[in-house]
Amino acid sequence: METRDKIIQVTDLEKHYNFGAIKALDGVTAEIDKGDVVVIIGPSGSGKSTFLRSLNLLEEPTGGAIIFNDIDITKKKYKDENGKWVKVNIDLHRQKMGMVFQHFNLFPHKTIMENMIIAPVKVKKVPVEDAKKKALELLKRVGLEDRADAYPIQLSGGQKQRIAIVRALMMEPEVMLFDEPTSALDPEMVGEVLDVMKQLASEGMTMVVVTHEMGFAREVGNKILFMADGKLLEQGTPEDIFEKPQHPRLQEFLSKVL
Amino acid sequence: MLLMSFDFVGDILMDNFVQIENFGRIAPYGELFVQGIVVTVMLSICTVAIGFILAIILSAMRMSNFYPLAFLGLDKDGHQREKGVGVTIGKFNPLAFLATAYVEILRSTPVIVQVAIIYYGVFGALFKLPSFTFFGFIKFERFFPGVVALGMNSGAYLCEIMRSGIQSIDGGQTEAARSLGMSWFQNMRYIILPQAIKNILPAIANEFVVIIKESAITYTIGVQDIMSAVNAVRGATFIIIEPLLVATAIYFCLCFPTSKLIAHFERRMSRGDKR
């Protein structure tokens, strides 16, 4: 078995609203290794998206820890090796975590090319020409190189989501987070987006995916997390989860969706 | 009795409402109206400039994430605590509080009162302004307080326009930008503002036209704008309706082209959308 290289360690993550009256996340502990394709499944309102969004602090957790590359990013500052307090620069960590949203969130006032190069050029100070070259390569990979000068409004949902994925890849992230990437798509467009994601997984990208596509979870995922009511109720390989579900909530959930 | 009063109103309408020859009688005072136009235009431009800068500062303050006491809401690990007085105090943003208080006070009091307070109070008692005229007829010590008062007032309104425009942009845009590693400022500069400005342009244009009209109120502190010309003519000739009609025509000729001009720019900007 290959050596496990932990990239994200989540410990007792909590997200409470209204002083603990609502517990969106209630003590979730999980780890994500390099090259993992972690798929999070569960009924709606179970905290899947909150968990995913917490990973790059779009939601600020109210308790617990997220250790990303040896730094607890949930804290405002940490002690470095010299014992000095250093502020946690969340922008820096977010550059290493690409995120794909349910509603694509492309920038409507920019062309596809501008959408893709803006972050590398402005944040990483990559020269425009280099960024454009890279963008064209990525666009070619998803078969959209001829739409570089189009505006997002001119694209179909599936095309938009493929652009959103490669836009995130432009920052060369270590982890890709997918927040229900196919939920807002017409059924015939789901396949093209899943294909891109499968390709990405086969190249060894570390991915965390929240999805309702059980076929994708079983085929591509190597670790499935089942969440309900803000708790991580069961986790395991696709075989464990889909063939031998233990928890009654999971059995009930699978009987409904499969 | 009733009939008589109808007759009376009729007489006024017939004999006194508009008399063409009165326009001839006020013609010698045309110079006053020309000066009034210059003053009104200058007043509006300066007001817009001050109001715009003020609005940018105010809306930035209202939307800032400045929580100097936030540490009171953290536990010793540096996590956000859930409850307690510290959390409440930690959520206090003094910049946003000041800006909100400013906006609400300025929007909830009449402009005429604000102009009077600035002129008689601030620049009458607190500061002494140098007394000189520029352009030959604009009195600085009256013009300047007028500009300050109107600028402060329109700053409050423009602030709300800008804030609502920025907050009308879908939160997903900010999430996408931030998840790509952009800072708060980069997100504003490259993603939010370009979209927000396009949305708020009609409202800002409307505010510019309002400023031109509202500047008439400064005649109460002796700024010699168009309205003041009307009063001067009335004082000299006892003619009131005709100069008022002249003033109406002038204000219309200032405001209508302004709104048309901005509508033209709006169309040009939306042409870039390639929808």
Short mmCIF file of C-alpha atoms in Angstrom, two decimals:
data_model
loop_
_atom_site.label_atom_id
_atom_site.label_comp_id
_atom_site.label_asym_id
_atom_site.label_seq_id
_atom_site.Cartn_x
_atom_site.Cartn_y
_atom_site.Cartn_z
CA MET A 1 0.00 0.00 0.00
CA GLU A 2 1.25 3.47 -0.89
CA THR A 3 2.30 5.78 1.90
CA ARG A 4 -0.46 8.01 3.14
CA ASP A 5 0.32 11.67 2.94
CA LYS A 6 -2.15 13.62 5.00
CA ILE A 7 -3.10 16.98 3.52
CA ILE A 8 -6.13 18.04 5.55
CA GLN A 9 -6.95 16.91 9.06
CA VAL A 10 -10.30 18.00 10.43
CA THR A 11 -10.88 17.57 14.15
CA ASP A 12 -14.17 18.04 16.01
CA LEU A 13 -15.34 20.72 13.59
CA GLU A 14 -18.35 22.61 14.87
CA LYS A 15 -20.50 25.27 13.31
CA HIS A 16 -23.23 26.58 15.55
CA TYR A 17 -25.81 29.23 14.87
CA ASN A 18 -27.84 31.15 17.42
CA PHE A 19 -25.59 30.27 20.33
CA GLY A 20 -25.69 26.55 19.70
CA ALA A 21 -29.43 26.26 19.09
CA ILE A 22 -28.70 25.12 15.53
CA LYS A 23 -25.79 22.80 14.98
CA ALA A 24 -24.91 22.76 11.29
CA LEU A 25 -21.74 20.86 12.08
CA ASP A 26 -21.58 18.89 15.29
CA GLY A 27 -18.12 17.53 15.88
CA VAL A 28 -16.94 16.27 12.50
CA THR A 29 -13.58 14.53 12.40
CA ALA A 30 -12.11 13.41 9.10
CA GLU A 31 -8.86 13.28 7.27
CA ILE A 32 -8.04 13.78 3.64
CA ASP A 33 -4.88 12.31 2.17
CA LYS A 34 -3.04 13.39 -0.94
CA GLY A 35 -4.68 11.90 -4.02
CA ASP A 36 -7.89 11.06 -2.20
CA VAL A 37 -11.22 11.53 -3.88
CA VAL A 38 -13.46 12.06 -0.89
CA VAL A 39 -17.16 12.09 -1.68
CA ILE A 40 -19.57 13.44 0.92
CA ILE A 41 -23.14 12.17 0.68
CA GLY A 42 -26.17 12.65 2.85
CA PRO A 43 -29.70 14.05 2.94
CA SER A 44 -30.17 17.78 2.39
CA GLY A 45 -29.60 19.91 5.43
CA SER A 46 -27.11 17.41 6.79
CA GLY A 47 -24.21 19.85 6.81
CA LYS A 48 -22.35 18.52 3.76
CA SER A 49 -21.99 21.90 2.10
CA THR A 50 -21.23 23.65 5.38
CA PHE A 51 -18.44 21.15 5.98
CA LEU A 52 -17.00 21.67 2.51
CA ARG A 53 -17.24 25.44 2.73
CA SER A 54 -15.59 25.36 6.13
CA LEU A 55 -12.53 23.75 4.57
CA ASN A 56 -11.57 27.03 2.96
CA LEU A 57 -13.30 29.15 5.58
CA LEU A 58 -16.14 30.47 3.44
CA GLU A 59 -18.03 29.43 6.57
CA GLU A 60 -16.22 30.22 9.76
CA PRO A 61 -16.43 27.25 12.14
CA THR A 62 -17.25 27.95 15.76
CA GLY A 63 -15.11 25.17 17.11
CA GLY A 64 -12.62 22.46 16.25
CA ALA A 65 -9.60 22.58 13.99
CA ILE A 66 -8.73 22.26 10.32
CA ILE A 67 -5.06 21.45 9.89
CA PHE A 68 -4.09 22.23 6.30
CA ASN A 69 -0.40 21.78 5.50
CA ASP A 70 0.41 21.71 9.25
CA ILE A 71 -1.35 24.98 10.01
CA ASP A 72 -4.66 25.29 11.84
CA ILE A 73 -6.46 27.67 9.50
CA THR A 74 -9.47 28.09 11.79
CA LYS A 75 -7.40 30.19 14.14
CA LYS A 76 -6.58 33.79 13.54
CA LYS A 77 -2.86 33.24 14.24
CA TYR A 78 -0.43 30.46 14.97
CA LYS A 79 3.00 29.99 16.52
CA ASP A 80 5.74 29.38 13.96
CA GLU A 81 8.87 27.26 14.54
CA ASN A 82 10.61 30.18 16.22
CA GLY A 83 7.78 30.53 18.71
CA LYS A 84 6.57 33.76 17.13
CA TRP A 85 2.88 34.47 16.58
CA VAL A 86 2.10 34.75 12.91
CA LYS A 87 -1.25 35.79 11.47
CA VAL A 88 -2.97 33.08 9.43
CA ASN A 89 -3.20 34.42 5.90
CA ILE A 90 -6.35 32.76 4.66
CA ASP A 91 -5.93 34.19 1.14
CA LEU A 92 -2.71 32.20 0.84
CA HIS A 93 -4.40 28.96 1.88
CA ARG A 94 -7.37 29.54 -0.40
CA GLN A 95 -5.00 29.78 -3.38
CA LYS A 96 -4.11 26.16 -2.70
CA MET A 97 -7.73 25.06 -2.47
CA GLY A 98 -9.70 25.40 -5.68
CA MET A 99 -13.44 25.59 -5.27
CA VAL A 100 -16.26 24.84 -7.69
CA PHE A 101 -19.75 26.03 -6.83
CA GLN A 102 -23.22 24.78 -7.54
CA HIS A 103 -24.09 27.97 -9.41
CA PHE A 104 -20.75 28.26 -11.23
CA ASN A 105 -20.16 31.85 -10.08
CA LEU A 106 -18.33 32.91 -13.20
CA PHE A 107 -17.71 36.65 -13.41
CA PRO A 108 -20.41 37.85 -15.85
CA HIS A 109 -18.62 41.06 -16.84
CA LYS A 110 -15.50 39.24 -18.01
CA THR A 111 -14.88 36.95 -20.97
CA ILE A 112 -14.01 33.31 -20.38
CA MET A 113 -10.33 34.10 -20.92
CA GLU A 114 -10.47 37.02 -18.47
CA ASN A 115 -12.31 34.84 -15.97
CA MET A 116 -9.49 32.35 -16.10
CA ILE A 117 -6.48 34.63 -16.00
CA ILE A 118 -7.63 37.24 -13.51
CA ALA A 119 -6.69 35.35 -10.35
CA PRO A 120 -3.25 34.11 -11.50
CA VAL A 121 -2.38 37.51 -12.94
CA LYS A 122 -3.60 39.65 -10.05
CA VAL A 123 -2.91 37.32 -7.12
CA LYS A 124 0.12 35.29 -8.19
CA LYS A 125 1.51 38.00 -10.51
CA VAL A 126 1.88 35.54 -13.38
CA PRO A 127 2.67 37.39 -16.66
CA VAL A 128 -0.47 37.79 -18.77
CA GLU A 129 1.00 35.91 -21.76
CA ASP A 130 1.95 32.88 -19.66
CA ALA A 131 -1.45 32.85 -18.01
CA LYS A 132 -3.19 33.02 -21.39
CA LYS A 133 -1.12 30.13 -22.73
CA LYS A 134 -2.00 28.03 -19.73
CA ALA A 135 -5.66 29.00 -19.96
CA LEU A 136 -5.78 27.91 -23.61
CA GLU A 137 -4.25 24.55 -22.73
CA LEU A 138 -6.81 24.01 -19.99
CA LEU A 139 -9.65 25.13 -22.24
CA LYS A 140 -8.48 22.66 -24.87
CA ARG A 141 -8.61 19.91 -22.27
CA VAL A 142 -12.28 20.58 -21.62
CA GLY A 143 -12.98 21.19 -25.32
CA LEU A 144 -13.91 24.86 -25.02
CA GLU A 145 -10.89 26.60 -26.57
CA ASP A 146 -13.10 28.24 -29.20
CA ARG A 147 -15.19 29.98 -26.50
CA ALA A 148 -12.29 31.91 -24.95
CA ASP A 149 -13.70 35.27 -26.00
CA ALA A 150 -17.32 34.51 -25.18
CA TYR A 151 -19.07 35.89 -22.12
CA PRO A 152 -20.44 33.49 -19.49
CA ILE A 153 -24.03 34.37 -20.43
CA GLN A 154 -23.45 32.87 -23.88
CA LEU A 155 -22.56 29.43 -22.49
CA SER A 156 -24.72 26.52 -21.43
CA GLY A 157 -24.73 25.38 -17.80
CA GLY A 158 -22.45 22.44 -18.46
CA GLN A 159 -19.99 24.63 -20.33
CA LYS A 160 -20.04 27.18 -17.50
CA GLN A 161 -19.28 24.52 -14.92
CA ARG A 162 -16.40 23.12 -16.99
CA ILE A 163 -15.00 26.66 -17.22
CA ALA A 164 -15.42 27.07 -13.47
CA ILE A 165 -13.39 23.90 -12.91
CA VAL A 166 -10.52 24.96 -15.13
CA ARG A 167 -10.65 28.47 -13.69
CA ALA A 168 -9.96 26.97 -10.28
CA LEU A 169 -7.19 24.82 -11.81
CA MET A 170 -5.45 27.95 -13.09
CA MET A 171 -4.26 28.58 -9.53
CA GLU A 172 -2.64 25.13 -9.43
CA PRO A 173 -4.42 24.10 -6.23
CA GLU A 174 -3.41 21.14 -4.09
CA VAL A 175 -7.02 20.30 -3.28
CA MET A 176 -10.17 20.82 -5.29
CA LEU A 177 -13.47 21.32 -3.45
CA PHE A 178 -16.68 20.67 -5.37
CA ASP A 179 -19.92 21.94 -3.84
CA GLU A 180 -22.72 20.05 -5.64
CA PRO A 181 -21.19 20.82 -9.04
CA THR A 182 -23.93 19.12 -11.05
CA SER A 183 -27.03 19.99 -9.01
CA ALA A 184 -27.92 23.09 -11.03
CA LEU A 185 -27.41 21.43 -14.41
CA ASP A 186 -29.89 20.01 -16.87
CA PRO A 187 -29.66 16.20 -16.83
CA GLU A 188 -28.03 15.94 -20.25
CA MET A 189 -25.19 18.20 -19.14
CA VAL A 190 -24.30 16.34 -15.97
CA GLY A 191 -22.19 13.82 -17.87
CA GLU A 192 -19.81 16.32 -19.44
CA VAL A 193 -18.99 17.87 -16.06
CA LEU A 194 -18.55 14.50 -14.35
CA ASP A 195 -16.21 13.44 -17.16
CA VAL A 196 -13.94 16.40 -16.44
CA MET A 197 -13.98 15.53 -12.76
CA LYS A 198 -13.19 11.89 -13.46
CA GLN A 199 -10.28 12.91 -15.65
CA LEU A 200 -9.03 15.17 -12.87
CA ALA A 201 -9.28 12.35 -10.34
CA SER A 202 -7.39 9.97 -12.61
CA GLU A 203 -4.55 12.50 -12.78
CA GLY A 204 -4.18 12.23 -9.03
CA MET A 205 -5.81 15.49 -7.95
CA THR A 206 -6.95 15.51 -4.34
CA MET A 207 -10.69 16.17 -4.42
CA VAL A 208 -13.48 16.66 -1.92
CA VAL A 209 -16.86 16.39 -3.61
CA VAL A 210 -20.32 17.01 -2.23
CA THR A 211 -22.74 15.40 -4.66
CA HIS A 212 -25.98 13.54 -5.13
CA GLU A 213 -24.51 11.53 -8.02
CA MET A 214 -24.22 8.12 -6.37
CA GLY A 215 -22.82 6.57 -9.54
CA PHE A 216 -19.97 9.04 -9.51
CA ALA A 217 -19.37 8.48 -5.79
CA ARG A 218 -19.14 4.71 -6.25
CA GLU A 219 -17.03 4.83 -9.38
CA VAL A 220 -14.56 7.64 -8.68
CA GLY A 221 -14.53 8.10 -4.92
CA ASN A 222 -12.07 6.17 -2.80
CA LYS A 223 -13.49 7.40 0.47
CA ILE A 224 -17.16 8.10 1.15
CA LEU A 225 -18.36 10.19 4.08
CA PHE A 226 -22.01 9.92 5.07
CA MET A 227 -23.32 12.92 6.98
CA ALA A 228 -26.66 13.55 8.65
CA ASP A 229 -27.74 16.22 11.14
CA GLY A 230 -24.29 17.79 11.15
CA LYS A 231 -22.62 14.57 12.21
CA LEU A 232 -20.33 12.26 10.31
CA LEU A 233 -22.22 9.00 10.79
CA GLU A 234 -20.24 6.61 8.65
CA GLN A 235 -17.19 6.62 6.45
CA GLY A 236 -15.43 4.04 4.37
CA THR A 237 -14.63 2.77 0.92
CA PRO A 238 -17.40 2.81 -1.69
CA GLU A 239 -17.81 -0.96 -1.23
CA ASP A 240 -18.30 -0.58 2.53
CA ILE A 241 -20.76 2.22 2.18
CA PHE A 242 -22.83 0.98 -0.73
CA GLU A 243 -22.69 -2.81 -0.20
CA LYS A 244 -22.53 -3.09 3.59
CA PRO A 245 -24.03 0.05 5.12
CA GLN A 246 -24.00 -0.19 8.91
CA HIS A 247 -25.83 2.86 10.23
CA PRO A 248 -29.64 2.75 9.94
CA ARG A 249 -29.69 6.35 8.67
CA LEU A 250 -27.33 5.40 5.86
CA GLN A 251 -29.39 2.32 4.99
CA GLU A 252 -32.50 4.46 4.88
CA PHE A 253 -30.77 7.13 2.77
CA LEU A 254 -29.43 4.61 0.27
CA SER A 255 -32.78 2.89 -0.07
CA LYS A 256 -34.20 6.25 -1.15
CA VAL A 257 -31.53 7.35 -3.61
CA LEU A 258 -30.40 4.09 -5.22
CA MET B 1 -70.35 85.52 -1.87
CA LEU B 2 -69.22 82.33 -3.55
CA LEU B 3 -69.68 83.86 -6.97
CA MET B 4 -67.68 86.86 -5.95
CA SER B 5 -64.72 84.81 -4.85
CA PHE B 6 -64.80 82.93 -8.17
CA ASP B 7 -64.74 86.25 -9.93
CA PHE B 8 -61.79 87.28 -7.80
CA VAL B 9 -59.78 84.16 -8.70
CA GLY B 10 -60.75 84.64 -12.32
CA ASP B 11 -59.49 88.19 -12.27
CA ILE B 12 -56.15 87.15 -10.90
CA LEU B 13 -55.79 84.44 -13.51
CA MET B 14 -56.80 86.67 -16.36
CA ASP B 15 -55.03 89.82 -15.41
CA ASN B 16 -52.13 88.78 -13.22
CA PHE B 17 -50.87 85.26 -13.90
CA VAL B 18 -48.68 85.86 -16.93
CA GLN B 19 -48.34 89.10 -18.74
CA ILE B 20 -46.14 89.02 -21.77
CA GLU B 21 -45.02 92.61 -21.36
CA ASN B 22 -43.63 91.73 -17.92
CA PHE B 23 -40.92 89.63 -19.59
CA GLY B 24 -39.83 92.81 -21.30
CA ARG B 25 -39.75 94.64 -18.00
CA ILE B 26 -37.50 92.05 -16.35
CA ALA B 27 -35.20 91.79 -19.39
CA PRO B 28 -32.73 94.38 -18.02
CA TYR B 29 -32.06 91.98 -15.15
CA GLY B 30 -30.94 89.21 -17.54
CA GLU B 31 -27.39 89.62 -16.28
CA LEU B 32 -28.50 88.37 -12.84
CA PHE B 33 -29.90 85.20 -14.37
CA VAL B 34 -26.73 84.56 -16.34
CA GLN B 35 -24.68 84.92 -13.15
CA GLY B 36 -27.21 82.70 -11.40
CA ILE B 37 -26.69 79.96 -13.98
CA VAL B 38 -22.92 80.11 -13.51
CA VAL B 39 -23.32 79.92 -9.74
CA THR B 40 -25.81 77.04 -9.90
CA VAL B 41 -23.61 75.05 -12.27
CA MET B 42 -20.48 75.67 -10.19
CA LEU B 43 -22.39 74.81 -7.03
CA SER B 44 -23.64 71.53 -8.51
CA ILE B 45 -20.25 70.45 -9.85
CA CYS B 46 -18.49 71.14 -6.54
CA THR B 47 -21.30 69.44 -4.62
CA VAL B 48 -21.10 66.35 -6.80
CA ALA B 49 -17.33 66.19 -6.33
CA ILE B 50 -17.54 66.49 -2.54
CA GLY B 51 -20.55 64.20 -2.32
CA PHE B 52 -18.89 61.53 -4.43
CA ILE B 53 -15.67 61.44 -2.43
CA LEU B 54 -17.59 61.51 0.83
CA ALA B 55 -19.88 58.71 -0.37
CA ILE B 56 -16.94 56.47 -1.27
CA ILE B 57 -15.44 56.97 2.19
CA LEU B 58 -18.79 56.50 3.96
CA SER B 59 -19.80 53.37 2.06
CA ALA B 60 -16.34 51.87 2.60
CA MET B 61 -16.78 52.59 6.32
CA ARG B 62 -20.25 51.04 6.39
CA MET B 63 -19.05 47.87 4.69
CA SER B 64 -15.72 47.61 6.49
CA ASN B 65 -14.70 44.65 8.60
CA PHE B 66 -13.07 46.68 11.32
CA TYR B 67 -13.61 45.04 14.68
CA PRO B 68 -11.00 46.45 17.06
CA LEU B 69 -12.57 44.65 20.02
CA ALA B 70 -12.97 41.30 18.26
CA PHE B 71 -10.38 39.72 20.58
CA LEU B 72 -12.93 40.00 23.39
CA GLY B 73 -15.05 37.44 21.52
CA LEU B 74 -12.23 34.89 21.11
CA ASP B 75 -11.37 32.12 23.51
CA LYS B 76 -7.78 31.45 24.50
CA ASP B 77 -7.17 29.21 21.48
CA GLY B 78 -8.14 32.07 19.18
CA HIS B 79 -11.51 30.56 18.26
CA GLN B 80 -14.66 32.60 17.99
CA ARG B 81 -16.66 32.10 21.17
CA GLU B 82 -20.35 31.42 20.98
CA LYS B 83 -21.88 33.73 23.52
CA GLY B 84 -21.16 36.30 26.15
CA VAL B 85 -20.81 40.05 26.46
CA GLY B 86 -17.40 39.84 24.81
CA VAL B 87 -18.89 38.46 21.61
CA THR B 88 -21.42 41.29 21.45
CA ILE B 89 -18.80 43.97 22.06
CA GLY B 90 -16.46 42.19 19.65
CA LYS B 91 -19.01 42.66 16.89
CA PHE B 92 -18.98 46.44 17.34
CA ASN B 93 -17.60 48.21 14.29
CA PRO B 94 -16.98 51.87 15.18
CA LEU B 95 -16.41 52.90 11.56
CA ALA B 96 -19.70 51.42 10.40
CA PHE B 97 -21.47 52.94 13.40
CA LEU B 98 -20.18 56.45 12.69
CA ALA B 99 -20.99 56.23 8.98
CA THR B 100 -24.47 54.86 9.63
CA ALA B 101 -25.19 57.55 12.21
CA TYR B 102 -24.00 60.22 9.77
CA VAL B 103 -26.13 58.90 6.92
CA GLU B 104 -29.26 58.52 9.03
CA ILE B 105 -28.98 62.00 10.56
CA LEU B 106 -28.33 63.69 7.22
CA ARG B 107 -31.16 61.83 5.53
CA SER B 108 -33.66 62.48 8.31
CA THR B 109 -33.29 66.27 8.53
CA PRO B 110 -34.29 68.91 5.97
CA VAL B 111 -31.57 70.27 3.67
CA ILE B 112 -32.63 73.82 4.45
CA VAL B 113 -31.84 73.24 8.13
CA GLN B 114 -28.49 71.66 7.30
CA VAL B 115 -27.54 74.56 5.04
CA ALA B 116 -28.47 77.06 7.77
CA ILE B 117 -26.54 75.17 10.45
CA ILE B 118 -23.43 74.95 8.28
CA TYR B 119 -23.63 78.62 7.30
CA TYR B 120 -24.65 80.28 10.55
CA GLY B 121 -23.24 77.67 12.93
CA VAL B 122 -20.11 76.07 11.57
CA PHE B 123 -18.82 78.84 9.32
CA GLY B 124 -20.49 81.68 11.21
CA ALA B 125 -19.32 80.91 14.72
CA LEU B 126 -16.61 78.23 14.57
CA PHE B 127 -14.53 79.12 11.51
CA LYS B 128 -14.04 82.51 9.90
CA LEU B 129 -13.94 82.27 6.13
CA PRO B 130 -11.94 84.79 4.10
CA SER B 131 -14.29 87.16 2.34
CA PHE B 132 -13.55 87.58 -1.36
CA THR B 133 -15.31 87.12 -4.66
CA PHE B 134 -14.23 84.97 -7.58
CA PHE B 135 -15.43 85.03 -11.19
CA GLY B 136 -16.28 88.62 -10.34
CA PHE B 137 -19.59 87.89 -8.63
CA ILE B 138 -19.42 84.65 -6.57
CA LYS B 139 -19.03 85.47 -2.88
CA PHE B 140 -16.73 82.83 -1.42
CA GLU B 141 -17.90 83.18 2.19
CA ARG B 142 -21.45 82.28 1.12
CA PHE B 143 -20.68 79.91 -1.74
CA PHE B 144 -18.33 77.67 0.25
CA PRO B 145 -20.70 76.85 3.16
CA GLY B 146 -23.41 76.13 0.58
CA VAL B 147 -21.17 73.67 -1.24
CA VAL B 148 -20.12 72.00 2.00
CA ALA B 149 -23.69 71.61 3.23
CA LEU B 150 -25.04 70.28 -0.06
CA GLY B 151 -21.99 68.02 -0.49
CA MET B 152 -22.45 66.56 2.97
CA ASN B 153 -26.12 65.94 2.23
CA SER B 154 -25.66 64.32 -1.16
CA GLY B 155 -22.75 62.30 0.25
CA ALA B 156 -25.21 60.59 2.57
CA TYR B 157 -27.59 59.73 -0.27
CA LEU B 158 -24.83 58.66 -2.66
CA CYS B 159 -23.38 56.48 0.10
CA GLU B 160 -26.62 54.55 0.32
CA ILE B 161 -26.78 54.21 -3.47
CA MET B 162 -23.25 52.85 -3.61
CA ARG B 163 -23.73 50.51 -0.68
CA SER B 164 -26.92 49.03 -2.05
CA GLY B 165 -25.31 48.70 -5.48
CA ILE B 166 -22.36 46.81 -4.09
CA GLN B 167 -24.51 44.62 -1.87
CA SER B 168 -26.83 43.82 -4.77
CA ILE B 169 -24.05 41.80 -6.41
CA ASP B 170 -24.59 38.09 -5.79
CA GLY B 171 -22.60 36.81 -2.83
CA GLY B 172 -21.39 33.94 -4.99
CA GLN B 173 -19.18 36.41 -6.88
CA THR B 174 -17.31 37.28 -3.71
CA GLU B 175 -17.09 33.63 -2.73
CA ALA B 176 -15.65 32.70 -6.11
CA ALA B 177 -13.13 35.54 -6.02
CA ARG B 178 -12.05 34.84 -2.45
CA SER B 179 -11.80 31.09 -3.09
CA LEU B 180 -9.39 31.92 -5.92
CA GLY B 181 -7.21 33.61 -3.33
CA MET B 182 -8.12 37.23 -4.06
CA SER B 183 -7.98 39.60 -1.13
CA TRP B 184 -10.95 41.68 -0.02
CA PHE B 185 -9.57 44.64 -1.90
CA GLN B 186 -8.86 42.71 -5.12
CA ASN B 187 -12.36 41.27 -5.02
CA MET B 188 -13.79 44.80 -4.75
CA ARG B 189 -11.53 46.28 -7.41
CA TYR B 190 -11.80 43.62 -10.11
CA ILE B 191 -15.04 41.76 -9.46
CA ILE B 192 -17.60 43.70 -7.42
CA LEU B 193 -17.15 47.38 -8.34
CA PRO B 194 -17.16 46.94 -12.14
CA GLN B 195 -20.49 45.16 -11.87
CA ALA B 196 -21.91 47.44 -9.18
CA ILE B 197 -21.12 50.69 -11.00
CA LYS B 198 -23.05 49.56 -14.03
CA ASN B 199 -26.06 48.82 -11.82
CA ILE B 200 -26.06 52.07 -9.85
CA LEU B 201 -25.40 54.47 -12.72
CA PRO B 202 -29.10 55.38 -13.20
CA ALA B 203 -29.48 56.09 -9.49
CA ILE B 204 -26.33 58.24 -9.44
CA ALA B 205 -27.54 60.14 -12.50
CA ASN B 206 -30.80 60.81 -10.73
CA GLU B 207 -28.89 62.09 -7.71
CA PHE B 208 -26.91 64.51 -9.92
CA VAL B 209 -30.13 65.98 -11.26
CA VAL B 210 -31.50 66.23 -7.72
CA ILE B 211 -28.38 68.16 -6.69
CA ILE B 212 -28.86 70.73 -9.46
CA LYS B 213 -32.43 71.32 -8.30
CA GLU B 214 -31.63 71.19 -4.60
CA SER B 215 -28.89 73.80 -4.98
CA ALA B 216 -31.71 76.35 -5.21
CA ILE B 217 -32.03 76.13 -1.45
CA THR B 218 -28.72 77.94 -0.98
CA TYR B 219 -30.38 81.23 -1.89
CA THR B 220 -31.55 81.22 1.75
CA ILE B 221 -27.97 81.89 2.84
CA GLY B 222 -27.43 84.51 0.16
CA VAL B 223 -25.72 82.48 -2.54
CA GLN B 224 -26.53 84.31 -5.76
CA ASP B 225 -27.86 81.42 -7.79
CA ILE B 226 -30.85 81.36 -10.14
CA MET B 227 -33.38 81.50 -7.30
CA SER B 228 -31.64 84.50 -5.83
CA ALA B 229 -31.92 86.25 -9.19
CA VAL B 230 -35.67 85.67 -9.07
CA ASN B 231 -35.84 87.31 -5.66
CA ALA B 232 -33.71 90.24 -6.76
CA VAL B 233 -35.99 90.89 -9.72
CA ARG B 234 -39.06 90.63 -7.53
CA GLY B 235 -37.59 93.10 -5.07
CA ALA B 236 -36.79 95.60 -7.79
CA THR B 237 -39.90 95.31 -9.97
CA PHE B 238 -42.63 93.59 -7.89
CA ILE B 239 -42.99 91.08 -10.72
CA ILE B 240 -42.97 87.50 -9.43
CA ILE B 241 -44.51 84.97 -11.81
CA GLU B 242 -42.49 85.80 -14.91
CA PRO B 243 -39.05 85.54 -13.29
CA LEU B 244 -40.17 82.28 -11.70
CA LEU B 245 -41.10 80.94 -15.12
CA VAL B 246 -37.71 82.01 -16.45
CA ALA B 247 -36.05 80.17 -13.55
CA THR B 248 -38.18 77.10 -14.24
CA ALA B 249 -37.09 77.10 -17.86
CA ILE B 250 -33.44 77.47 -16.90
CA TYR B 251 -33.54 74.61 -14.37
CA PHE B 252 -35.27 72.42 -16.92
CA CYS B 253 -32.64 73.22 -19.53
CA LEU B 254 -29.93 72.25 -17.02
CA CYS B 255 -31.49 69.05 -15.68
CA PHE B 256 -33.07 67.52 -18.76
CA PRO B 257 -29.90 67.42 -20.91
CA THR B 258 -27.93 66.12 -17.91
CA SER B 259 -30.20 63.13 -17.47
CA LYS B 260 -30.24 62.53 -21.25
CA LEU B 261 -26.44 62.67 -21.36
CA ILE B 262 -26.08 60.12 -18.61
CA ALA B 263 -28.69 57.89 -20.23
CA HIS B 264 -26.49 57.99 -23.34
CA PHE B 265 -23.45 56.81 -21.37
CA GLU B 266 -25.55 54.09 -19.80
CA ARG B 267 -26.49 52.74 -23.22
CA ARG B 268 -22.87 52.82 -24.29
CA MET B 269 -21.80 50.87 -21.22
CA SER B 270 -24.43 48.21 -21.64
CA ARG B 271 -23.44 47.85 -25.30
CA GLY B 272 -20.15 46.41 -24.01
CA ASP B 273 -22.09 43.56 -22.44
CA LYS B 274 -22.54 41.70 -25.73
CA ARG B 275 -25.57 39.96 -24.38
#
